[in-house]
Short mmCIF file of C-alpha atoms and ligand atoms in Angstrom, two decimals:
data_model
loop_
_atom_site.label_atom_id
_atom_site.label_comp_id
_atom_site.label_asym_id
_atom_site.label_seq_id
_atom_site.Cartn_x
_atom_site.Cartn_y
_atom_site.Cartn_z
CA MET A 1 117.00 108.84 82.95
CA GLY A 2 114.20 111.87 81.33
CA GLY A 3 110.54 111.45 80.03
CA ILE A 4 107.32 111.98 81.90
CA ALA A 5 106.16 110.09 85.48
CA VAL A 6 103.55 110.69 86.48
CA CYS A 7 103.57 110.89 90.76
CA PRO A 8 99.98 109.35 92.32
CA GLY A 9 98.46 109.48 95.23
CA SER A 10 95.49 110.54 97.50
CA PHE A 11 97.73 113.33 99.64
CA ASP A 12 95.34 113.99 102.26
CA PRO A 13 97.55 115.97 102.94
CA ILE A 14 100.51 115.77 101.64
CA THR A 15 103.77 115.23 103.88
CA TYR A 16 107.22 115.23 104.05
CA GLY A 17 106.66 111.00 103.28
CA HIS A 18 105.64 112.25 99.58
CA LEU A 19 107.39 115.74 99.23
CA ASP A 20 111.21 113.16 100.09
CA ILE A 21 109.33 110.79 96.71
CA ILE A 22 108.28 113.90 94.85
CA LYS A 23 111.39 115.20 95.10
CA ARG A 24 114.10 112.58 94.46
CA GLY A 25 111.52 111.46 91.43
CA ALA A 26 111.75 114.75 90.03
CA LYS A 27 115.60 114.17 89.93
CA VAL A 28 115.48 111.49 87.83
CA PHE A 29 112.66 112.25 85.10
CA GLU A 30 112.56 115.28 82.94
CA GLN A 31 108.71 116.48 84.12
CA VAL A 32 106.45 115.02 86.98
CA TYR A 33 103.16 115.31 87.50
CA VAL A 34 101.48 114.63 90.78
CA VAL A 35 98.34 113.64 90.86
CA VAL A 36 95.43 113.97 93.36
CA LEU A 37 93.55 110.85 92.13
CA ASN A 38 90.43 109.23 94.30
CA ASN A 39 90.87 106.03 96.22
CA SER A 40 88.08 104.29 96.83
CA SER A 41 88.65 103.35 100.13
CA LYS A 42 89.25 106.42 101.80
CA ASN A 43 87.04 109.41 102.57
CA PRO A 44 88.92 112.60 102.40
CA LEU A 45 89.76 115.30 104.59
CA PHE A 46 90.81 117.50 102.49
CA SER A 47 88.77 118.46 99.44
CA VAL A 48 90.42 117.98 95.62
CA GLU A 49 91.11 121.92 95.80
CA GLU A 50 92.73 122.14 98.82
CA ARG A 51 95.04 119.05 98.08
CA ILE A 52 95.99 120.77 95.05
CA ARG A 53 96.46 123.89 96.42
CA LEU A 54 98.55 122.55 99.78
CA ILE A 55 100.78 120.56 97.00
CA GLU A 56 101.74 123.60 94.69
CA GLU A 57 102.37 125.67 98.02
CA VAL A 58 105.11 122.88 99.06
CA THR A 59 106.95 121.93 95.40
CA LYS A 60 106.39 125.83 93.62
CA ASP A 61 110.71 125.70 94.17
CA ILE A 62 110.97 122.55 92.00
CA GLN A 63 110.83 123.59 88.45
CA ASN A 64 109.74 120.50 86.29
CA VAL A 65 107.14 119.53 89.19
CA ARG A 66 102.91 120.57 88.06
CA VAL A 67 99.76 119.52 89.84
CA ASP A 68 96.60 118.34 88.50
CA SER A 69 93.99 116.00 89.60
CA PHE A 70 91.88 113.38 87.63
CA GLN A 71 88.83 111.53 88.21
CA GLY A 72 89.24 108.44 86.27
CA LEU A 73 92.07 105.37 86.65
CA LEU A 74 95.64 106.60 86.22
CA MET A 75 96.48 104.78 83.28
CA ASP A 76 93.86 107.02 81.67
CA TYR A 77 95.70 109.93 83.32
CA ALA A 78 99.16 108.51 82.46
CA ASN A 79 98.24 108.32 78.58
CA SER A 80 96.76 111.78 78.94
CA VAL A 81 100.46 113.59 79.98
CA LYS A 82 102.27 111.26 77.31
CA ALA A 83 103.26 109.53 80.42
CA SER A 84 105.85 106.71 79.89
CA ALA A 85 106.19 105.89 84.24
CA VAL A 86 104.27 106.43 86.90
CA ILE A 87 106.65 106.66 90.41
CA ARG A 88 105.08 105.24 94.03
CA GLY A 89 106.71 105.13 97.05
CA LEU A 90 107.43 102.37 98.85
CA ARG A 91 107.55 102.56 103.27
CA ALA A 92 107.71 99.33 104.47
CA VAL A 93 106.81 95.62 104.10
CA SER A 94 103.06 96.31 104.78
CA ASP A 95 103.06 98.27 102.27
CA PHE A 96 104.57 95.95 98.96
CA GLU A 97 101.16 93.59 98.53
CA TYR A 98 98.82 96.72 97.92
CA GLU A 99 101.24 97.81 95.50
CA MET A 100 102.18 94.70 93.81
CA GLN A 101 98.05 95.09 93.19
CA ILE A 102 97.81 98.29 92.05
CA THR A 103 100.71 97.79 89.54
CA SER A 104 99.40 94.42 88.35
CA MET A 105 96.05 95.60 87.65
CA ASN A 106 97.94 98.87 85.94
CA ARG A 107 99.66 96.93 83.48
CA VAL A 108 96.62 95.04 82.75
CA LEU A 109 95.19 98.58 81.67
CA ASN A 110 98.33 99.55 80.33
CA ASP A 111 101.55 97.87 79.64
CA LYS A 112 103.46 100.38 78.10
CA VAL A 113 103.57 102.89 81.49
CA GLU A 114 106.46 100.90 84.13
CA THR A 115 106.08 101.53 87.51
CA PHE A 116 108.75 102.93 89.60
CA PHE A 117 109.52 102.73 93.11
CA ILE A 118 111.64 104.52 95.06
CA MET A 119 112.22 103.86 99.19
CA THR A 120 110.92 106.24 101.81
CA ASN A 121 113.76 107.88 103.41
CA ASN A 122 114.31 105.26 106.55
CA GLN A 123 113.05 108.65 108.88
CA TYR A 124 109.72 108.62 107.86
CA SER A 125 109.58 104.93 106.99
CA PHE A 126 106.38 104.84 109.69
CA LEU A 127 104.93 108.19 108.30
CA SER A 128 101.28 107.92 106.22
CA SER A 129 98.48 111.02 105.88
CA SER A 130 96.36 108.67 108.14
CA ILE A 131 98.31 109.04 110.85
CA VAL A 132 99.49 112.85 110.84
CA LYS A 133 95.78 113.97 110.69
CA GLU A 134 95.67 111.30 113.85
CA VAL A 135 97.39 113.26 116.21
CA ALA A 136 96.63 116.19 114.65
CA LYS A 137 93.38 115.91 115.55
CA TYR A 138 94.70 115.35 118.99
CA ASN A 139 96.37 118.57 118.96
CA GLY A 140 99.73 116.54 119.07
CA ASP A 141 103.07 118.16 117.27
CA ILE A 142 103.27 117.25 113.40
CA SER A 143 106.27 119.92 112.63
CA GLU A 144 108.84 117.07 112.10
CA LEU A 145 106.38 115.31 109.43
CA VAL A 146 104.71 117.86 107.34
CA PRO A 147 105.17 121.25 106.22
CA ASP A 148 104.27 124.45 107.92
CA THR A 149 101.29 125.10 104.94
CA VAL A 150 100.20 122.28 105.59
CA GLU A 151 100.22 121.99 109.65
CA LYS A 152 98.18 125.43 109.53
CA ALA A 153 95.47 123.77 107.04
CA LEU A 154 95.05 120.56 109.47
CA LYS A 155 94.75 122.98 112.94
CA GLU A 156 92.16 124.99 110.83
CA LYS A 157 90.13 121.82 110.01
CA TYR A 158 90.67 120.02 113.16
CA GLN A 159 89.47 123.85 115.22
O1 LIG B 1 97.94 107.80 98.24
P1 LIG B 1 97.09 106.73 97.95
O2 LIG B 1 95.67 106.42 98.14
O3 LIG B 1 98.13 104.91 98.30
O4 LIG B 1 97.08 106.40 96.03
C1 LIG B 1 96.56 105.72 95.71
C2 LIG B 1 95.95 106.02 94.03
C3 LIG B 1 95.39 107.30 93.97
C4 LIG B 1 97.27 105.96 93.63
C5 LIG B 1 95.27 104.65 93.72
O5 LIG B 1 93.85 104.44 94.27
C6 LIG B 1 94.99 105.06 91.82
O6 LIG B 1 95.26 104.38 91.22
N1 LIG B 1 93.32 105.75 92.21
C7 LIG B 1 92.93 105.80 90.76
C8 LIG B 1 91.59 104.59 90.78
C9 LIG B 1 92.48 103.70 89.79
O7 LIG B 1 93.90 103.90 88.61
N2 LIG B 1 92.75 102.40 90.59
C10 LIG B 1 93.86 101.78 89.96
C11 LIG B 1 93.98 100.41 89.14
S1 LIG B 1 92.96 99.42 90.30
#
């Protein structure tokens, strides 16, 4: 398909579920900007710098992926990098209402940017950063859920 896409999220921290969506998006678009944005309903565990470092580490082998952060509206960021698309992962029906709301709002803000949803791989359909943090907090095994570098960072946080 080509073109520039933005893959936005809180990424607090990045999981195998996110990585799957980023890799699949990078096969379709020429350039993918993975951007750490602020979700006003969440209180992040990792700083923006820490989240960027983890994303950079786990995406370093994907040539057409760049990692960035932005304080503000996703649509303003999309404009600044001349993106024509947004990529979001969709796990289950429970994601739908929220995604529809932000996608509709984004379209009001800028109808030139199209949002594309990628269905999460079945093996990650239950996975979220929140669930990973919950398990990590109580010393559970998260090795199947996040890359090693993220697992290490979580262990350090909860030490
Ligand atoms: O990983 P998340 O928390 O589901 O990602 C949500 C995110 C960060 C993409 C969304 O909250 C967002 O786009 N925040 C920036 C502000 C904005 O543009 N909101 C959408 C218009 S209401």
